[in-house]
Coordinates of C-alpha atoms and ligand atoms in Angstrom, one line a residue:
X1 CA 64.4 181.6 43.7
X2 CA 66.8 182.0 46.6
X3 CA 65.7 184.1 49.6
X4 CA 68.1 185.1 52.3
X5 CA 67.6 187.1 55.5
X6 CA 69.5 190.3 55.1
X7 CA 70.6 191.9 58.4
X8 CA 70.9 195.2 56.7
X9 CA 67.2 195.5 56.2
X10 CA 66.2 192.9 58.8
X11 CA 64.0 190.9 56.5
X12 CA 64.2 187.9 54.3
X13 CA 64.6 189.0 50.7
X14 CA 65.1 187.6 47.2
X15 CA 68.8 187.2 46.4
X16 CA 69.5 189.2 43.3
X17 CA 73.2 188.9 42.3
X18 CA 75.3 191.9 41.3
X19 CA 76.8 189.8 38.6
X20 CA 75.1 186.4 38.1
X21 CA 78.2 185.0 36.3
X22 CA 80.2 185.3 39.5
X23 CA 78.7 185.4 43.0
X24 CA 81.1 186.9 45.5
X25 CA 81.0 186.2 49.2
X26 CA 83.2 187.2 52.1
X27 CA 83.0 185.6 55.5
X28 CA 84.9 186.7 58.6
X29 CA 87.2 183.8 59.5
X30 CA 89.0 182.8 62.7
X31 CA 91.6 184.6 64.8
X32 CA 94.1 181.8 64.9
X33 CA 95.8 181.5 68.3
X34 CA 93.8 178.6 69.7
X35 CA 91.6 175.6 68.7
X36 CA 88.3 176.4 67.0
X37 CA 85.2 175.8 69.1
X38 CA 81.8 174.6 67.8
X39 CA 80.6 178.2 67.5
X40 CA 83.4 178.9 65.0
X41 CA 82.5 175.7 63.2
X42 CA 78.9 176.8 62.9
X43 CA 79.9 179.9 60.9
X44 CA 82.1 177.7 58.6
X45 CA 79.4 175.1 58.1
X46 CA 76.5 177.6 57.5
X47 CA 78.6 179.5 54.9
X48 CA 79.7 176.2 53.4
X49 CA 76.1 175.2 52.9
X50 CA 75.3 178.7 51.4
X51 CA 78.2 178.4 49.0
X52 CA 77.2 174.8 48.0
X53 CA 73.6 176.0 47.4
X54 CA 74.7 179.0 45.3
X55 CA 77.0 176.7 43.3
X56 CA 74.0 174.6 42.3
X57 CA 72.2 177.7 41.1
X58 CA 75.0 179.9 39.6
X59 CA 77.9 179.0 37.3
X60 CA 80.6 180.5 39.5
X61 CA 80.9 181.5 43.2
X62 CA 84.0 183.1 44.7
X63 CA 84.1 182.4 48.4
X64 CA 86.6 184.3 50.5
X65 CA 87.2 183.7 54.2
X66 CA 90.1 185.4 56.0
X67 CA 92.5 184.4 58.6
X68 CA 93.2 187.0 61.3
X69 CA 96.8 186.4 62.1
X70 CA 97.6 189.5 64.0
X71 CA 95.7 191.0 67.0
X72 CA 96.2 191.6 70.7
X73 CA 95.1 188.1 71.8
X74 CA 97.6 186.6 69.4
X75 CA 100.3 188.9 70.7
X76 CA 99.4 188.1 74.3
X77 CA 99.4 184.3 73.7
X78 CA 102.6 184.2 71.7
X79 CA 104.3 186.2 74.5
X80 CA 102.9 183.9 77.2
X81 CA 104.0 180.8 75.3
X82 CA 107.2 182.4 74.2
X83 CA 106.9 181.5 70.6
X84 CA 107.0 183.9 67.6
X85 CA 103.4 185.0 66.6
X86 CA 103.9 183.7 63.1
X87 CA 104.6 180.2 64.3
X88 CA 101.6 180.3 66.6
X89 CA 99.2 181.6 63.9
X90 CA 100.5 179.2 61.2
X91 CA 100.0 176.3 63.5
X92 CA 96.5 177.1 64.4
X93 CA 95.6 178.1 60.9
X94 CA 96.6 174.6 59.8
X95 CA 94.6 173.0 62.6
X96 CA 91.6 175.1 61.9
X97 CA 91.6 174.1 58.2
X98 CA 92.0 170.4 59.0
X99 CA 89.2 170.5 61.6
X100 CA 86.8 172.3 59.2
X101 CA 87.7 169.8 56.4
X102 CA 86.7 167.0 58.8
X103 CA 83.3 168.6 59.1
X104 CA 83.0 168.6 55.3
X105 CA 83.6 172.3 54.9
X106 CA 85.1 172.9 51.5
X107 CA 88.1 175.2 51.6
X108 CA 87.4 178.8 50.6
X109 CA 88.5 179.8 47.1
X110 CA 90.7 182.5 48.7
X111 CA 91.8 182.6 52.3
X112 CA 93.7 185.8 52.7
X113 CA 95.9 186.5 55.8
X114 CA 95.7 189.9 57.5
X115 CA 99.5 190.2 57.7
X116 CA 99.8 189.8 53.9
X117 CA 97.6 192.9 53.5
X118 CA 99.2 195.5 55.6
X119 CA 99.9 197.8 52.6
X120 CA 96.2 197.7 51.6
X121 CA 95.2 198.6 55.1
X122 CA 97.6 201.5 55.1
X123 CA 96.2 202.8 51.8
X124 CA 92.7 202.5 53.1
X125 CA 93.5 204.4 56.2
X126 CA 95.1 207.2 54.1
X127 CA 91.9 207.5 52.1
X128 CA 89.9 207.8 55.3
X129 CA 92.1 210.5 56.6
X130 CA 91.9 212.4 53.3
X131 CA 88.1 212.1 53.3
X132 CA 88.0 213.5 56.9
X133 CA 86.6 210.3 58.4
X134 CA 89.8 209.6 60.3
X135 CA 92.3 211.5 62.3
X136 CA 95.7 211.1 63.9
X137 CA 96.2 211.4 67.6
X138 CA 99.0 210.2 69.8
X139 CA 100.5 207.8 67.2
X140 CA 97.0 206.3 66.6
X141 CA 94.7 206.7 63.7
X142 CA 91.1 206.7 64.7
X143 CA 87.9 206.6 62.7
X144 CA 85.6 209.5 63.6
X145 CA 82.2 207.9 64.0
X146 CA 80.1 211.1 63.9
X147 CA 81.5 211.7 60.4
X148 CA 79.5 208.7 59.1
X149 CA 75.8 209.4 59.4
X150 CA 74.7 205.9 58.6
X151 CA 76.7 204.4 61.5
X152 CA 74.4 201.9 63.2
X153 CA 72.5 201.0 60.0
X154 CA 73.4 197.3 60.3
X155 CA 73.2 196.7 64.0
X156 CA 70.3 199.2 64.5
X157 CA 72.1 200.4 67.6
X158 CA 71.4 203.9 68.7
X159 CA 74.2 206.3 69.7
X160 CA 74.1 205.4 73.4
X161 CA 74.3 201.7 72.6
X162 CA 77.2 202.3 70.2
X163 CA 79.2 204.1 72.8
X164 CA 78.5 201.4 75.3
X165 CA 79.6 198.8 72.8
X166 CA 82.9 200.5 72.0
X167 CA 83.8 201.0 75.6
X168 CA 86.7 198.6 75.4
X169 CA 88.5 201.1 73.2
X170 CA 87.8 204.2 75.3
X171 CA 90.9 206.3 75.2
X172 CA 91.3 209.9 76.6
X173 CA 92.5 211.1 73.2
X174 CA 89.4 210.1 71.3
X175 CA 87.4 213.0 69.8
X176 CA 84.2 211.0 70.3
X177 CA 83.7 208.1 72.6
X178 CA 82.4 205.9 69.7
X179 CA 85.5 206.4 67.6
X180 CA 87.5 203.3 66.9
X181 CA 91.1 202.5 66.1
X182 CA 92.4 202.0 62.6
X183 CA 96.0 201.9 63.4
X184 CA 97.9 201.8 66.7
X185 CA 101.5 202.0 67.7
X186 CA 103.6 198.9 68.6
X187 CA 106.4 199.0 71.1
X188 CA 109.7 197.5 70.0
X189 CA 109.1 194.0 71.3
X190 CA 105.6 193.8 69.8
X191 CA 104.9 192.9 66.1
X192 CA 104.5 195.9 63.9
X193 CA 105.0 197.5 60.5
X194 CA 106.3 200.8 59.3
X195 CA 103.5 203.2 58.3
X196 CA 103.1 207.0 57.7
X197 CA 102.1 207.1 61.4
X198 CA 105.1 205.3 62.8
X199 CA 105.8 201.7 63.6
X200 CA 102.5 200.0 64.5
X201 CA 99.8 197.6 63.6
X202 CA 96.2 197.7 62.3
X203 CA 93.1 197.6 64.4
X204 CA 91.1 194.4 63.8
X205 CA 88.2 195.9 61.8
X206 CA 90.4 197.4 59.1
X207 CA 91.6 194.1 57.7
X208 CA 88.3 192.8 56.5
X209 CA 87.6 196.1 54.6
X210 CA 91.0 195.8 53.0
X211 CA 90.9 192.1 52.1
X212 CA 87.4 191.9 50.9
X213 CA 88.0 194.8 48.5
X214 CA 91.3 193.3 47.3
X215 CA 89.9 189.8 46.7
X216 CA 86.4 190.5 45.5
X217 CA 86.1 194.1 44.4
X218 CA 83.4 196.5 45.5
X219 CA 80.5 196.1 45.9
X220 CA 80.3 192.3 46.5
X221 CA 77.2 190.2 47.1
X222 CA 77.2 188.7 50.5
X223 CA 79.2 189.5 53.7
X224 CA 78.8 187.0 56.4
X225 CA 79.9 186.0 59.9
X226 CA 78.7 185.2 63.4
X227 CA 75.9 187.3 64.7
X228 CA 78.2 188.6 67.5
X229 CA 80.2 190.4 64.8
X230 CA 77.3 192.6 63.7
X231 CA 78.5 195.2 66.2
X232 CA 81.1 196.7 66.2
X233 CA 83.1 194.7 63.6
X234 CA 80.7 194.7 60.7
X235 CA 79.3 198.2 61.5
X236 CA 82.9 199.4 61.4
X237 CA 83.7 197.6 58.1
X238 CA 80.8 199.4 56.5
X239 CA 82.0 202.8 57.8
X240 CA 85.5 202.2 56.6
X241 CA 84.7 200.8 53.2
X242 CA 82.0 203.4 52.4
X243 CA 83.9 206.2 54.0
X244 CA 87.0 205.5 51.9
X245 CA 85.0 206.1 48.7
X246 CA 82.7 208.9 49.9
X247 CA 79.7 206.6 49.6
X248 CA 78.5 207.4 53.1
X249 CA 74.8 207.3 52.1
X250 CA 75.0 203.9 50.5
X251 CA 76.0 201.0 52.8
X252 CA 75.3 198.6 49.9
X253 CA 78.3 200.1 48.0
X254 CA 80.3 197.7 50.2
X255 CA 78.2 194.5 50.5
X256 CA 74.6 194.0 49.4
X257 CA 73.5 191.2 51.7
X258 CA 74.6 190.6 55.3
X259 CA 74.3 186.9 56.4
X260 CA 74.7 186.2 60.1
X261 CA 74.6 182.9 61.9
X262 CA 73.4 182.5 65.5
X263 CA 75.2 181.5 68.7
X264 CA 75.8 178.0 69.9
X265 CA 75.0 177.2 73.5
X266 CA 76.0 174.0 75.3
X267 CA 73.4 172.1 77.2
X268 CA 71.4 175.3 77.6
X269 CA 74.3 177.4 78.9
X270 CA 76.5 180.0 77.2
X271 CA 79.9 178.6 76.3
X272 CA 82.5 180.1 78.6
X273 CA 85.9 179.5 80.0
X274 CA 84.7 179.9 83.5
X275 CA 82.0 177.2 83.2
X276 CA 84.6 175.1 81.3
X277 CA 82.0 174.0 78.7
X278 CA 83.8 175.2 75.5
X279 CA 83.4 172.4 72.9
X280 CA 86.4 172.3 70.7
X281 CA 86.1 170.7 67.2
X282 CA 89.5 169.2 67.6
X283 CA 88.3 167.2 70.6
X284 CA 84.9 166.3 69.3
X285 CA 86.2 164.7 66.1
X286 CA 88.0 162.2 68.3
X287 CA 84.7 160.9 69.5
X288 CA 82.2 161.5 66.7
X289 CA 82.3 161.3 62.9
X290 CA 82.6 164.7 61.1
X291 CA 79.3 164.0 59.4
X292 CA 77.5 163.6 62.8
X293 CA 78.9 166.9 64.0
X294 CA 78.0 168.6 60.7
X295 CA 74.5 167.3 60.8
X296 CA 74.1 168.5 64.4
X297 CA 75.2 172.0 63.4
X298 CA 72.7 171.9 60.5
X299 CA 69.8 170.6 62.6
X300 CA 68.7 174.1 63.7
X301 CA 68.1 177.0 61.4
X302 CA 71.3 178.9 61.0
X303 CA 70.0 182.1 62.5
X304 CA 68.5 180.5 65.6
X305 CA 70.5 179.7 68.7
X306 CA 71.8 176.2 68.5
X307 CA 71.6 174.2 71.7
X308 CA 74.5 171.7 71.5
X309 CA 73.6 168.7 73.6
X310 CA 74.4 165.0 73.9
X311 CA 70.8 164.4 72.8
X312 CA 71.2 166.5 69.7
X313 CA 74.4 164.7 68.7
X314 CA 72.7 161.3 69.3
X315 CA 69.8 162.3 67.2
X316 CA 72.1 163.2 64.3
X317 CA 74.0 160.0 64.7
X318 CA 70.8 158.0 64.7
X319 CA 69.5 159.8 61.6
X320 CA 72.7 159.1 59.7
X321 CA 72.9 155.5 60.8
X322 CA 69.3 155.0 59.6
X323 CA 70.0 156.7 56.2
X324 CA 73.3 154.7 55.8
X325 CA 71.4 151.5 56.6
X326 CA 68.9 152.3 53.9
X327 CA 71.7 153.1 51.4
X328 CA 73.4 149.8 52.4
X329 CA 70.2 147.9 51.6
X330 CA 70.2 149.6 48.2
X331 CA 73.9 148.8 47.7
X332 CA 73.2 146.4 44.8
X333 CA 71.4 149.2 42.8
X334 CA 73.9 150.9 40.6
X335 CA 73.1 154.4 39.7
X336 CA 74.7 157.2 37.8
X337 CA 74.8 160.0 40.4
X338 CA 74.7 162.8 37.8
X339 CA 71.2 161.5 36.6
X340 CA 69.6 162.6 39.8
X341 CA 68.9 165.9 41.3
X342 CA 67.7 167.3 44.7
X343 CA 63.9 167.0 44.8
X344 CA 62.0 170.3 44.4
X345 CA 60.6 170.3 47.9
X346 CA 64.0 170.0 49.5
X347 CA 65.5 172.6 47.1
X348 CA 62.6 174.9 48.0
X349 CA 63.3 174.5 51.7
X350 CA 67.0 175.3 51.3
X351 CA 66.3 178.2 49.0
X352 CA 64.0 179.6 51.7
X353 CA 66.8 181.1 53.8
X354 CA 68.5 177.8 54.2
X355 CA 65.7 176.1 56.1
X356 CA 67.7 173.0 57.0
X357 CA 65.3 171.7 59.7
X358 CA 62.6 171.5 56.9
X359 CA 65.0 170.0 54.4
X360 CA 66.1 167.3 56.8
X361 CA 62.5 166.5 57.7
X362 CA 61.7 166.0 54.0
X363 CA 64.8 163.9 53.6
X364 CA 63.6 161.6 56.4
X365 CA 60.1 161.4 54.8
X366 CA 61.8 160.4 51.5
X367 CA 63.8 157.7 53.2
X368 CA 60.6 156.4 54.9
X369 CA 59.2 155.7 51.4
X370 CA 61.9 153.2 50.5
X371 CA 60.3 150.1 52.2
X372 CA 57.0 150.4 50.3
X373 CA 58.5 151.4 47.0
X374 CA 58.8 149.4 43.8
X375 CA 62.2 148.5 42.5
X376 CA 62.2 151.3 39.9
X377 CA 61.1 153.8 42.6
X378 CA 63.9 152.7 44.8
X379 CA 66.4 153.6 42.1
X380 CA 65.1 157.1 42.0
X381 CA 65.0 157.5 45.8
X382 CA 68.5 156.3 46.1
X383 CA 69.7 158.8 43.5
X384 CA 67.8 161.6 45.2
X385 CA 69.1 160.8 48.6
X386 CA 72.6 160.9 47.3
X387 CA 72.0 164.2 45.5
X388 CA 70.7 165.7 48.7
X389 CA 73.6 164.3 50.7
X390 CA 76.0 165.8 48.2
X391 CA 74.4 169.3 48.5
X392 CA 74.2 169.3 52.3
X393 CA 77.6 167.6 52.8
X394 CA 76.4 164.4 54.4
X395 CA 76.2 160.7 53.3
X396 CA 79.5 161.0 51.5
X397 CA 80.9 157.8 52.9
X398 CA 80.6 154.2 51.8
X399 CA 77.5 152.9 53.8
X400 CA 79.2 149.7 54.9
X401 CA 82.3 151.5 56.0
X402 CA 80.3 154.2 57.9
X403 CA 78.2 151.5 59.6
X404 CA 81.4 149.7 60.6
X405 CA 80.8 146.5 58.7
X406 CA 83.9 144.3 58.5
X407 CA 85.8 146.6 60.8
X408 CA 86.7 145.9 64.3
X409 CA 89.2 147.6 66.6
X410 CA 89.2 145.2 69.5
X411 CA 89.0 141.7 68.0
X412 CA 90.6 140.4 64.9
X413 CA 88.3 139.4 62.1
X414 CA 89.0 135.6 62.4
X415 CA 88.1 135.6 66.1
X416 CA 84.8 137.4 65.3
X417 CA 84.0 135.1 62.4
X418 CA 84.8 132.1 64.6
X419 CA 82.4 133.3 67.4
X420 CA 79.7 134.0 64.9
X421 CA 80.1 130.4 63.5
X422 CA 79.9 129.0 67.0
X423 CA 76.8 131.1 67.7
X424 CA 75.0 129.9 64.5
X425 CA 75.9 126.3 65.3
X426 CA 74.4 126.8 68.8
X427 CA 71.3 128.2 67.3
X428 CA 71.0 125.2 64.9
X429 CA 71.3 122.9 68.0
X430 CA 68.6 125.0 69.7
X431 CA 71.1 126.0 72.4
X432 CA 69.8 129.5 72.5
X433 CA 71.4 130.2 75.9
X434 CA 74.9 129.7 74.4
X435 CA 73.9 131.5 71.2
X436 CA 72.8 134.6 73.2
X437 CA 75.8 134.5 75.4
X438 CA 78.1 134.6 72.3
X439 CA 76.0 137.5 71.0
X440 CA 76.4 139.3 74.3
X441 CA 80.1 138.7 74.4
X442 CA 80.5 140.2 70.9
X443 CA 78.3 143.1 71.9
X444 CA 80.4 143.8 75.0
X445 CA 83.3 144.2 72.7
X446 CA 81.4 146.6 70.5
X447 CA 80.5 144.1 67.7
X448 CA 76.9 144.0 66.6
X449 CA 75.6 141.1 64.6
X450 CA 72.7 141.0 62.2
X451 CA 71.0 138.0 60.7
X452 CA 70.2 138.6 57.1
X453 CA 68.8 136.4 54.3
X454 CA 72.4 136.0 53.1
X455 CA 73.8 134.9 56.4
X456 CA 75.1 136.7 59.6
X457 CA 76.9 139.9 59.1
X458 CA 78.7 142.0 61.8
X459 CA 79.7 145.6 62.4
X460 CA 81.5 147.4 65.1
X461 CA 79.5 150.1 66.8
X462 CA 80.2 153.7 65.8
Ligands
ZN1 ZN1 85.9 190.6 59.6

């Protein structure tokens, strides 16, 4: 039984699908005008794990995650860089997808772009005007928040907090200070589309209501995103999607479960431009393997704040190195991967609202058993570790390759082999000073050597 924490009720509840033959999920994706940071990646990785888990339980999962390719920040950046907004957004959409793939994030089944759904957004706005949830004022269309009694049901914000939170959009022509923009005018040199309300562009919140309905149908099972989107973005999506169909008393007529991941802080501090501590995935993957970054993101429970530190990255790296070493030692055991499944205790931890810290602790305990296990037990453990790795999205590499055996960037293989030969000869001659100095020389060039019963092997440090 899968349990997930539902922000709508603020408690962990059993996941009961609307249609168990097809689980439908929508996650708010990136606004593509810059490189993704580690906070964006946390959303993608948390949802990827949820989707992977659901796929092991249900026959079909449809995962939709959108691309916001029009908004004021995009317009501002394209003007500043003097490049068409479409060129800017296509470039960063591609980079985002490549970066997420390097973290083992499987591509969503559908990745709709906002600019491909302008008609759907216009139709939705028309419905809201017709149902008296929206009004036209000074070339804008605004959602009238007091018309939606359940407003605040997701974020649990009271009226005062709602007004405070929507301050960015305060305009003198609003009927109510909490009202938000559905459509706004574009001047001639700004991207826009023809609409019944003139040349303009949609407000950000509208796109996710339009695209989730188009791609998944209503209601769908899970709506997800970063915790910071709860208000106003997700609150507004509920108001729009329920208001359009006169289901104002039933927020679940839009999405049944709301899945939110927590923030990422860096070395105990909030990520911010002014501190200059924003960690971009694009930079991190130059220095660390994607699996190390992914495991670091999964090391805290997805709803808890994640403190991104050098220590946390090293811990993940050490854990993976250890697991890959164990797998390398079991290299000569051939197994048929499909014969093995994730052990019940680890499945139970993941089904308990994606308790990854518990699941990873259990994985470590399983690996600890290898050394004292019989040959037949080792076969099972190897199969189980690989099954867990497949589900979580780690341990997907060849152990020797991951550990760097037989690969060196600085020295050519013949030189390394020659130095190892000299070292072993020195050892045989009991010239340990020379032997150690050769080992140190190799180490200084990033080559680690290991004496095994089958001779000396080497690897470059990761
Ligand atoms: Zn959204």
